[in-house]
Structure formats: C-alpha cells, structure tokens
mmCIF file of C-alpha atoms in Angstrom:
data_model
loop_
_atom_site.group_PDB
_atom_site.id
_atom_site.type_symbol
_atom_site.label_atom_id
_atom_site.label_comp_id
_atom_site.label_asym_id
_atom_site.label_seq_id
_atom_site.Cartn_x
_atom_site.Cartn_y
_atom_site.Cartn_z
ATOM 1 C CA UNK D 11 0.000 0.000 0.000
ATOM 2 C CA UNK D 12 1.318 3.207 -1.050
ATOM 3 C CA UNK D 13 1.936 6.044 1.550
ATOM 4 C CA UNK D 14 -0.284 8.676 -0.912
ATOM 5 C CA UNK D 15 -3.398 5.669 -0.670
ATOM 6 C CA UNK D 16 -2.789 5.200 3.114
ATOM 7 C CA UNK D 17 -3.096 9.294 3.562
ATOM 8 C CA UNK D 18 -5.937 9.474 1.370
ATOM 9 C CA UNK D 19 -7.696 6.933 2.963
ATOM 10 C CA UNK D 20 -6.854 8.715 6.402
ATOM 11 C CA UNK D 21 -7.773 11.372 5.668
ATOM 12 C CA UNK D 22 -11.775 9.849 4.310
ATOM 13 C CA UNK D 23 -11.945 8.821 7.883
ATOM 14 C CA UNK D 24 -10.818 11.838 9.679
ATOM 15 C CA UNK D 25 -13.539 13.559 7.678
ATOM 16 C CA UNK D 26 -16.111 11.123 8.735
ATOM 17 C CA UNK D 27 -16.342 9.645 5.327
ATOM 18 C CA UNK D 28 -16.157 5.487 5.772
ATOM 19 C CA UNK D 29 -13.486 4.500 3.416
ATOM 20 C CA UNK D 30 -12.347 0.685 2.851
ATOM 21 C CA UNK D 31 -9.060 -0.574 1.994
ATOM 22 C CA UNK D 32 -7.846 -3.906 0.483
ATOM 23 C CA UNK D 33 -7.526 -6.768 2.677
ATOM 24 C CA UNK D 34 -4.026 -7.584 1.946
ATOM 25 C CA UNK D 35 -3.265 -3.846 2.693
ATOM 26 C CA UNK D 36 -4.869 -4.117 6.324
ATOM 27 C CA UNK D 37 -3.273 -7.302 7.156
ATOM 28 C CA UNK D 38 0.159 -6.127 7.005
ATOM 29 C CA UNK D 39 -0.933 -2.539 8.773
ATOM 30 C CA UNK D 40 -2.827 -5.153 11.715
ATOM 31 C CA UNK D 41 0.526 -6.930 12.267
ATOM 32 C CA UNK D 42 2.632 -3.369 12.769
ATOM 33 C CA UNK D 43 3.880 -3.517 16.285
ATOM 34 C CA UNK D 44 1.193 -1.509 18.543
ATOM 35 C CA UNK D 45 3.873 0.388 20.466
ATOM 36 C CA UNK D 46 5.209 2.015 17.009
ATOM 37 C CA UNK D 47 4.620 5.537 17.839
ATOM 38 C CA UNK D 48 5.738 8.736 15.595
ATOM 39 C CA UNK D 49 7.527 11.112 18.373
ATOM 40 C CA UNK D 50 8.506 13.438 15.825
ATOM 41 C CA UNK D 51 7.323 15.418 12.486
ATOM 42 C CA UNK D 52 8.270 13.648 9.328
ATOM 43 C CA UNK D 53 11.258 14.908 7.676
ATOM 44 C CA UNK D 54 11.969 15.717 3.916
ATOM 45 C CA UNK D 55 13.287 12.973 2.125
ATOM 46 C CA UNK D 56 16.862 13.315 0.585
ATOM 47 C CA UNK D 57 14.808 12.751 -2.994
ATOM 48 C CA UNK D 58 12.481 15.468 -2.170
ATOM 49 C CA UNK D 59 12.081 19.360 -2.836
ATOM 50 C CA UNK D 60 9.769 22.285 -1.340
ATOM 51 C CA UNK D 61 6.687 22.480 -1.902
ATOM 52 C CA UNK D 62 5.784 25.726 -1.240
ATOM 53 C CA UNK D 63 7.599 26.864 -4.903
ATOM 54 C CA UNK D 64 5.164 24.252 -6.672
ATOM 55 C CA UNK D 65 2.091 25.313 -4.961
ATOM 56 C CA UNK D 66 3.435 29.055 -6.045
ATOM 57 C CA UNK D 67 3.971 28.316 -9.214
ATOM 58 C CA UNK D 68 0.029 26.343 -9.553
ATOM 59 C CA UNK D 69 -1.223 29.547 -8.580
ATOM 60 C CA UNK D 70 0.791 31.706 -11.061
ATOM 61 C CA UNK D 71 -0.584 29.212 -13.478
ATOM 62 C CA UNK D 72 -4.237 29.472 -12.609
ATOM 63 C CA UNK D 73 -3.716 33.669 -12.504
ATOM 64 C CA UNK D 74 -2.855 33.557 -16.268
ATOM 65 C CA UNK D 75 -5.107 31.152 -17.546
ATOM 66 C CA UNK D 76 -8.999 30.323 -17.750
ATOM 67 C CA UNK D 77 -10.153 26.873 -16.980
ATOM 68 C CA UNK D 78 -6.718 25.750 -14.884
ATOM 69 C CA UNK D 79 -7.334 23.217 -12.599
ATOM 70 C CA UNK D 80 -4.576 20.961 -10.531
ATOM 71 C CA UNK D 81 -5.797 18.374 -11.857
ATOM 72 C CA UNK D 82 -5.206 19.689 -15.725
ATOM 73 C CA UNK D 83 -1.955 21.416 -14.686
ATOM 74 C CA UNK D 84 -0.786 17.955 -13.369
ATOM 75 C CA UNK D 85 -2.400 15.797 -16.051
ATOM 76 C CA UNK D 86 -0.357 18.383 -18.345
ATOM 77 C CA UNK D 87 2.664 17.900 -16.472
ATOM 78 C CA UNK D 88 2.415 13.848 -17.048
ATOM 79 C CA UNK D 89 1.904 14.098 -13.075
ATOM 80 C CA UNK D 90 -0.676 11.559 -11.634
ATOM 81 C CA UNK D 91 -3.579 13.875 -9.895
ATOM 82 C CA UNK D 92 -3.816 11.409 -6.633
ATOM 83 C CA UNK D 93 0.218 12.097 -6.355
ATOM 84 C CA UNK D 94 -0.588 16.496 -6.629
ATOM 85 C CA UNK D 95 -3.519 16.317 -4.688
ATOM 86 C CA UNK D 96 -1.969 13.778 -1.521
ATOM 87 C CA UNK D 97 1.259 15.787 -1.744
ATOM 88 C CA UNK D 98 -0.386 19.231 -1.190
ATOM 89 C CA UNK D 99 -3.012 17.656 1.919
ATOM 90 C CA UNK D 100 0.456 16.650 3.482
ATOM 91 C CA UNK D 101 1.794 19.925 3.108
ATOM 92 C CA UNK D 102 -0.959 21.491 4.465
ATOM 93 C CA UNK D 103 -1.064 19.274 7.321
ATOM 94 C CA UNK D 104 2.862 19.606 8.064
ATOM 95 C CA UNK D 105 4.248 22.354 6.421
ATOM 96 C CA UNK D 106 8.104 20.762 6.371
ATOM 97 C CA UNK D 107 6.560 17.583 3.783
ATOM 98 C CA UNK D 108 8.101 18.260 0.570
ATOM 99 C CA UNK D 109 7.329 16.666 -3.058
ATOM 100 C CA UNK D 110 9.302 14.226 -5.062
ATOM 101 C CA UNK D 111 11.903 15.988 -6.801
ATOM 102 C CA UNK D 112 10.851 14.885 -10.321
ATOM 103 C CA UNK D 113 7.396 15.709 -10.023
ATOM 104 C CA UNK D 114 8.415 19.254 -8.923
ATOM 105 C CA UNK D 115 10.240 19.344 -11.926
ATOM 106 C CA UNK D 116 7.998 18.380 -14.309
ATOM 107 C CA UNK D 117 5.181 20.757 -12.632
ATOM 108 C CA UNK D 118 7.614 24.085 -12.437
ATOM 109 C CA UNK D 119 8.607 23.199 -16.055
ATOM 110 C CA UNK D 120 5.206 23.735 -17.454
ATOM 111 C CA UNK D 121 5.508 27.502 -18.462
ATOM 112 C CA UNK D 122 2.468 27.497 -20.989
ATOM 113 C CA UNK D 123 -0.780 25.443 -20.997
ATOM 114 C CA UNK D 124 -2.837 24.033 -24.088
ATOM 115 C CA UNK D 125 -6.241 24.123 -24.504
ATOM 116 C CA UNK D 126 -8.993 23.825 -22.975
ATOM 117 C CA UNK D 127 -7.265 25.792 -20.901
ATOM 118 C CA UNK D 128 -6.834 29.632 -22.738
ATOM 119 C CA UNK D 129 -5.248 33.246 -21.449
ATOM 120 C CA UNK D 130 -6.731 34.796 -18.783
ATOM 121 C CA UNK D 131 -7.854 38.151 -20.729
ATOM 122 C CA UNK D 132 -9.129 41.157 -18.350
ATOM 123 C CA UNK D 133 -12.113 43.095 -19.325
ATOM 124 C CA UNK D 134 -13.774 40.386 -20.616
ATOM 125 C CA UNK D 135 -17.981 40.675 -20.734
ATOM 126 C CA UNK D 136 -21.126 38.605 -20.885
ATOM 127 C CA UNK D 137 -22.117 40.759 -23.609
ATOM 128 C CA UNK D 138 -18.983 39.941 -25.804
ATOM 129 C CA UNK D 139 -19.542 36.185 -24.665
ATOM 130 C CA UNK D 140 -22.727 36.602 -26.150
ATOM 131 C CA UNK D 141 -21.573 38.231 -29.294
ATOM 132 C CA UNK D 142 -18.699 35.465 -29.942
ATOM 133 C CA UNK D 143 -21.250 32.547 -29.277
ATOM 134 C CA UNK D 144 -23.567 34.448 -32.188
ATOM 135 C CA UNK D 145 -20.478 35.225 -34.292
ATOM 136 C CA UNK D 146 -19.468 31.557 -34.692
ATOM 137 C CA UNK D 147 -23.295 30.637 -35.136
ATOM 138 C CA UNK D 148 -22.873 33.147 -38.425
ATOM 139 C CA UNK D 149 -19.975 31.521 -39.081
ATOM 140 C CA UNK D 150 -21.688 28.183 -39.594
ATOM 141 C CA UNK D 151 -20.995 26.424 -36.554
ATOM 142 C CA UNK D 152 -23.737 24.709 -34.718
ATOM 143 C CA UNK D 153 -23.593 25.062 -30.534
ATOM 144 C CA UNK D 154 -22.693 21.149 -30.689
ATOM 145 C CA UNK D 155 -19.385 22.371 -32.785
ATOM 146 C CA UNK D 156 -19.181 24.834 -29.931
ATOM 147 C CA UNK D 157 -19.460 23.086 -26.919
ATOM 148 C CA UNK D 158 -17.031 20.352 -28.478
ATOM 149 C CA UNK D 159 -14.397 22.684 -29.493
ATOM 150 C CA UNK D 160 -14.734 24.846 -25.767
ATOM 151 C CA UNK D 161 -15.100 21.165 -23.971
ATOM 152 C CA UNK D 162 -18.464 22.237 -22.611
ATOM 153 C CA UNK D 163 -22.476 20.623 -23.032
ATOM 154 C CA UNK D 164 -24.985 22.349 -25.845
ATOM 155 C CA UNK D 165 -26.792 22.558 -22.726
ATOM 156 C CA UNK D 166 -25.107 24.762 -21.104
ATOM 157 C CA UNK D 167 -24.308 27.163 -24.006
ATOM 158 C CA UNK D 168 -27.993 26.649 -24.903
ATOM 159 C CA UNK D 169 -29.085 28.135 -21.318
ATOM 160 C CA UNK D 170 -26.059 30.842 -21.799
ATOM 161 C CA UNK D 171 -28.180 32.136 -25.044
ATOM 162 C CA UNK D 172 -31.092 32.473 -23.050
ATOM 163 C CA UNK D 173 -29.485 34.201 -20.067
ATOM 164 C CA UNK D 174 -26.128 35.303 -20.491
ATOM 165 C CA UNK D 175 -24.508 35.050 -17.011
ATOM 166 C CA UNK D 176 -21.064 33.325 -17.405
ATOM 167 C CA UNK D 177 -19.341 31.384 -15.236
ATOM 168 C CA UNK D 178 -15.376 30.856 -15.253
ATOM 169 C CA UNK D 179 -15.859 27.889 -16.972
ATOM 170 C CA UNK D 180 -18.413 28.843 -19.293
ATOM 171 C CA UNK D 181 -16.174 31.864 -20.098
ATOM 172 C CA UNK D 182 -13.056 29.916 -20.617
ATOM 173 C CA UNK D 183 -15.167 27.092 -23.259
ATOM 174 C CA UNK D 184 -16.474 30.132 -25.144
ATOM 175 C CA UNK D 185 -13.020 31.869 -25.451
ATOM 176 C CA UNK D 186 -11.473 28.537 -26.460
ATOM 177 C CA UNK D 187 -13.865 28.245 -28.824
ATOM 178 C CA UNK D 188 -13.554 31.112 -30.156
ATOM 179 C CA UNK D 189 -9.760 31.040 -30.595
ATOM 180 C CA UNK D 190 -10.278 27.765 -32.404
ATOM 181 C CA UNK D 191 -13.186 28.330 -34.971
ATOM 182 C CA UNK D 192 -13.665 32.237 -36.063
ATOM 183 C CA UNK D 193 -11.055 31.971 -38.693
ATOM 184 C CA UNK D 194 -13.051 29.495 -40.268
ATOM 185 C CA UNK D 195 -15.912 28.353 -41.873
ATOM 186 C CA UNK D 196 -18.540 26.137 -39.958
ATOM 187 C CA UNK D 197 -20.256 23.191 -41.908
ATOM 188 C CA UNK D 198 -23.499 24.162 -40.514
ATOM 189 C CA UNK D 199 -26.031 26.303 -43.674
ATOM 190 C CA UNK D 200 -28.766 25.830 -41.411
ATOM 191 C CA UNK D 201 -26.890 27.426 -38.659
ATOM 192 C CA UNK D 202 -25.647 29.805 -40.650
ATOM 193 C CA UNK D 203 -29.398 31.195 -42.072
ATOM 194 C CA UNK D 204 -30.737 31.053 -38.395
ATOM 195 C CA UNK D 205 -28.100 33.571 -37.446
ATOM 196 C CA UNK D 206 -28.671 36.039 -40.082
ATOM 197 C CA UNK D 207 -32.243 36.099 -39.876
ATOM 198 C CA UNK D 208 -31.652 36.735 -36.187
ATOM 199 C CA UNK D 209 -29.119 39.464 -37.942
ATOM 200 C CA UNK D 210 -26.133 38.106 -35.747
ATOM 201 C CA UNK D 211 -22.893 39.418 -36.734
ATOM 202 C CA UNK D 212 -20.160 37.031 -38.359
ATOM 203 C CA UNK D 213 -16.861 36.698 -36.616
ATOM 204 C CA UNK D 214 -15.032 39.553 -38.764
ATOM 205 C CA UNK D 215 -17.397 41.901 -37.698
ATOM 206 C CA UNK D 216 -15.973 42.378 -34.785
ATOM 207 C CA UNK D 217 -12.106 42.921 -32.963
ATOM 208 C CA UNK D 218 -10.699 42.319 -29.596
ATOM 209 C CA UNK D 219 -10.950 45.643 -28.740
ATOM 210 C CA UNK D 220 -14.851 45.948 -29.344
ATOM 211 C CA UNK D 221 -16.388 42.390 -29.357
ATOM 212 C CA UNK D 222 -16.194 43.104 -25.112
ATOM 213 C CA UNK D 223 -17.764 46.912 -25.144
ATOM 214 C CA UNK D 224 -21.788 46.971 -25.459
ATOM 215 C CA UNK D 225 -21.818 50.307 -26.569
ATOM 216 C CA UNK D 226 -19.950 49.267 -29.817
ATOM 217 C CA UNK D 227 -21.495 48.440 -32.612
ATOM 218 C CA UNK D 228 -20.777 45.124 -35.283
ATOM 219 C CA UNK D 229 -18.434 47.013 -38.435
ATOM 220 C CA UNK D 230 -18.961 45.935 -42.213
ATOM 221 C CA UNK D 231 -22.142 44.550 -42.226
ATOM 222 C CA UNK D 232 -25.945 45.193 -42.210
ATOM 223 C CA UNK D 233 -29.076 43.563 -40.144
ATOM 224 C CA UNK D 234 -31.643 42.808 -42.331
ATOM 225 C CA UNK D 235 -34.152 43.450 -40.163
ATOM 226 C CA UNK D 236 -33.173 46.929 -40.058
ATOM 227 C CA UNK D 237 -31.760 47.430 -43.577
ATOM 228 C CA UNK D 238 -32.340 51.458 -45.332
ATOM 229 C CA UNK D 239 -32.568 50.635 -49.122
ATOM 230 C CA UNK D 240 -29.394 49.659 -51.285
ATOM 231 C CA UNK D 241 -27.819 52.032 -53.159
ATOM 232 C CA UNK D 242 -24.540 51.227 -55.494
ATOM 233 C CA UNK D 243 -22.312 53.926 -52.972
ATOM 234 C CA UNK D 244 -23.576 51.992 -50.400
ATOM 235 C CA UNK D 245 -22.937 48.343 -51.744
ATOM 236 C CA UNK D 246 -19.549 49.290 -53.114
ATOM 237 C CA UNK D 247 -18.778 50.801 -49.568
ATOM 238 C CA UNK D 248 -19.423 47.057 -47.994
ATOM 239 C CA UNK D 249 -17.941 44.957 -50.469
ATOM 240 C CA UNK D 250 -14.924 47.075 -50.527
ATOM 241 C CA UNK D 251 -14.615 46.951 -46.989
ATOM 242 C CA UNK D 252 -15.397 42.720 -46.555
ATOM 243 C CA UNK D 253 -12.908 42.152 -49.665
ATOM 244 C CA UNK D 254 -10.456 43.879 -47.826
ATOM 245 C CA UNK D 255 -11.126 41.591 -44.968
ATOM 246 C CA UNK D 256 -10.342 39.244 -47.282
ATOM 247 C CA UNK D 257 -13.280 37.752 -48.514
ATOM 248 C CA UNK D 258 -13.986 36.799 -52.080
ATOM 249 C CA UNK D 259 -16.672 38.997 -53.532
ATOM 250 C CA UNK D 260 -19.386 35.756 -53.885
ATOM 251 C CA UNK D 261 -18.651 35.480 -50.401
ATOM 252 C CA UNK D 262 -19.015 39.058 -49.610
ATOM 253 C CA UNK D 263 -21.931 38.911 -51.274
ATOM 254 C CA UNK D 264 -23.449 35.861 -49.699
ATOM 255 C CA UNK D 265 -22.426 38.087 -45.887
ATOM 256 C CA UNK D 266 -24.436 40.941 -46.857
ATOM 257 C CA UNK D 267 -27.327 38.629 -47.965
ATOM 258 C CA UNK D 268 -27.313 39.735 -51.767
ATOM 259 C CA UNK D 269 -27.516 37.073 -54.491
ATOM 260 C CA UNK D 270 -25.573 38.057 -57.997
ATOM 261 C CA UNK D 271 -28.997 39.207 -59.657
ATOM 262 C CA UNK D 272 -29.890 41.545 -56.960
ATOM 263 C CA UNK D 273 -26.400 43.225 -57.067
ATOM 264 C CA UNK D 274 -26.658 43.095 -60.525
ATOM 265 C CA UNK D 275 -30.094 45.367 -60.351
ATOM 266 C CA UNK D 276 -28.136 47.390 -57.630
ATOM 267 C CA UNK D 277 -25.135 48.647 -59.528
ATOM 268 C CA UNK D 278 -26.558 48.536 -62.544
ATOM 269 C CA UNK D 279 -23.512 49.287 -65.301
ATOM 270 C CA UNK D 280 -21.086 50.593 -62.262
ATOM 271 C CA UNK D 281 -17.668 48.978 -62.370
ATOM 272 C CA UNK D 282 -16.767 47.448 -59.013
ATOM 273 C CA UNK D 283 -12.809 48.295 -58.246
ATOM 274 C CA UNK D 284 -10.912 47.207 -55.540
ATOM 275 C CA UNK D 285 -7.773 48.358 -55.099
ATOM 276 C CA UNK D 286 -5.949 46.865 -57.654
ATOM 277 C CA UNK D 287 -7.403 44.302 -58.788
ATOM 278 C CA UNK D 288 -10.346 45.696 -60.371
ATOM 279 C CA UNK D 289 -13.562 43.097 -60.591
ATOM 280 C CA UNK D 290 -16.827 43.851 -61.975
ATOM 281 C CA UNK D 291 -20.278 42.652 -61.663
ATOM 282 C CA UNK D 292 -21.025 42.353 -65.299
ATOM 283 C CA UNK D 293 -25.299 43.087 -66.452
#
C-alpha cells in the first residue's frame, strides 16, 4: 500500500467519510507492532524538494489562464492527480513535507498550458460572450461544434443564449472556442441562415478591442431586419470593406445577404474596383 493511498484513505476517515481498503493492505498494517509511535514530524526525504515553490507556481498558473485546474496542470505535467492532490493535503497538514523531486520538476517546467485551458484576458464581458457565441453561429458552426471545441455541453451554451450570465468555466469554453473556430468556416447552412435572420454578426465583424464593449457596434455589415434601401455607394462601400477583410466577392456577397442578380439590379452598369485588382459585376 502506497503512503499517498494510506493518507488518502486517512484522511476519508478523519472527515467522517467510511473508506475501505484492500484486505491484503490491512493485514500487514494489523501486524505493525502496537507500540510504534511517531515522536517526531516527518522529515523531507533526501529525494524530495519544497513544496511551497510548486504550490506558487500552480497559482501563477491558474492567474494567467482560464479553466486551470490541478488536476489539468498535473495531467499536463504527465503528473498523476492522486500524487498532486496527496502531496499538497500533506503539506498542508505539516508544512516541512516536501514533493518528489521529479514531479516538482515536471510541474515548475510547465511555463504554458494548451487548450482547454486559454489566457486569462481582463475586461472580458457577458455581452462579448454573447456576441462570440452568435459570431461563430454566423460563421456556420452549430452550438454542438461549440461546446465540443470549448469542452463544454450544448446545454449549457444553450441556457447561456437564453441568459447570459457566465461562469469561469463557461467563459473559458467560449473563449477557447472562439480562438479555435472564427477563422473558419462552420459546416453548418442551417446554422448559418438562423443567425442572419436573427441578424447576428459574423466573426469579422468584430475585434478584440470591441467584441467586449456593449456600446460598440458590429463594423462591415448590415441587419436585415433593419436594412435602409441599397444604393450602389452603399454596396460598393461594404464589399470594398469585406474584400479587404479578405473575402472573395461571392462570399461578400453571400455576408451581406445579396444574391448576384440583386447586385446586378443594384449597380446597374457601375464597375466594381478594388484596389488593384479591379472586378466587376457584369449586367
């Protein structure tokens, strides 16, 4: 029986949860002499560091970074999560217990963590949650996509839509999400029409330094719902500015929710330039 199980299980008991223990394990613990007393704290092992620079460095860790647990830190680390967890209860319950000296290594090595886990970012709102979570909808991506990409259940995005009050965890699935699929397209059409009849803005609509301010407003595009009558200024101004963005202009096109015939009607015989590569809608 391993000292970490042993503690573990101690430590069940002391709580007044029953724990059980193999047989085997309590046979040889039965046949301990009875007068075996511990006089004295446990000292640190000659193969053992401090602590205290681990547990430091787990909290720098979880400062940084969204969705940071021990257990993911130490499952990052190639550290078993019984060995974290048993090492810190010891060191809380005798402050001179120290940590295997390759585990503390492998823990205070980790300088960056993967997803799920993503940057901690300050200033972050439930309104630009909101606004990412519609902006990948527009993108084609369905909340399944979502949830799998952010490691979180439809359900819980799903009750998110409804009322937007994030949790950490919520906040860190959304972000990770985020980071993963807005540079892409989603396989989803259906998704993609419920979103812009709900006029949702697509991903390059926004930037990291509005997506998170509710007085801002989505850039490039137009809600159809409230939509003042096409004009060819007006369409040129909004193709220009999605080709830019780096959109082809059938794809701009499809964004602003124009087929080719109704552009055609718009511009009439106007030549569409941009920059310079000049491309024209021909009638």
């Amino acid at each position: 029986m391993s000292p970490s199980t042993l503690a573990a299980a101690l430590h069940d008991v002391a709580a007044g949860r029953p724990r059980r223990i193999q047989q085997a394990a309590a046979q040889q613990l039965l046949i301990l002499d009875h007068d075996l007393l511990l006089t004295t704290a446990p000292t640190r092992g000659s193969d053992t560091t401090d602590l205290q620079q681990v547990i430091d460095h787990l909290r720098t860790l979880q400062l940084r970074y969204d969705r940071a647990s021990r257990a993911f830190i130490a499952y990052t680390a190639g550290v078993k999560r019984s060995t974290l967890s048993c090492a810190l209860l010891d060191h809380a319950r005798n402050p001179r217990r120290g940590i295997h000296t390759a585990t503390a290594q492998r823990i205070l090595a980790l300088k960056d963590l993967p997803p799920p886990a993503c940057p901690r970012r300050i200033r972050i709102t439930d309104t630009g949650l909101l606004r990412r979570l519609q902006a990948l909808c527009a993108a084609g991506w369905t909340l399944k996509n979502i949830g799998a990409a952010g490691g979180i259940s439809t359900k819980t995005l799903t009750a998110f839509a409804g009322h937007p009050r994030s949790t950490p965890a919520l906040r860190g699935a959304v972000l990770a999400a985020w980071e993963e699929l807005a540079h892409q397209p989603g396989p989803s059409p259906t998704a993609r029409r419920r979103a812009q009849a709900k006029g949702w803005a697509p991903p390059l609509a926004w930037d990291n330094e509005t997506i998170d301010d509710p007085a801002t407003s989505p850039s490039g595009i137009r809600n159809p719902s409230h939509q003042s009558p096409w004009n060819p200024d007006l369409l040129h101004h909004e193709l220009t500015f999605l080709t830019h963005l780096g959109l082809s202009k059938t794809q701009a096109l499809k964004r602003l929710g124009l087929g080719t015939g109704r552009a055609r009607q718009i511009l009439g015989h106007t030549t569409l330039t941009l920059g310079k590569d000049p491309q024209s809608i021909s009638v």
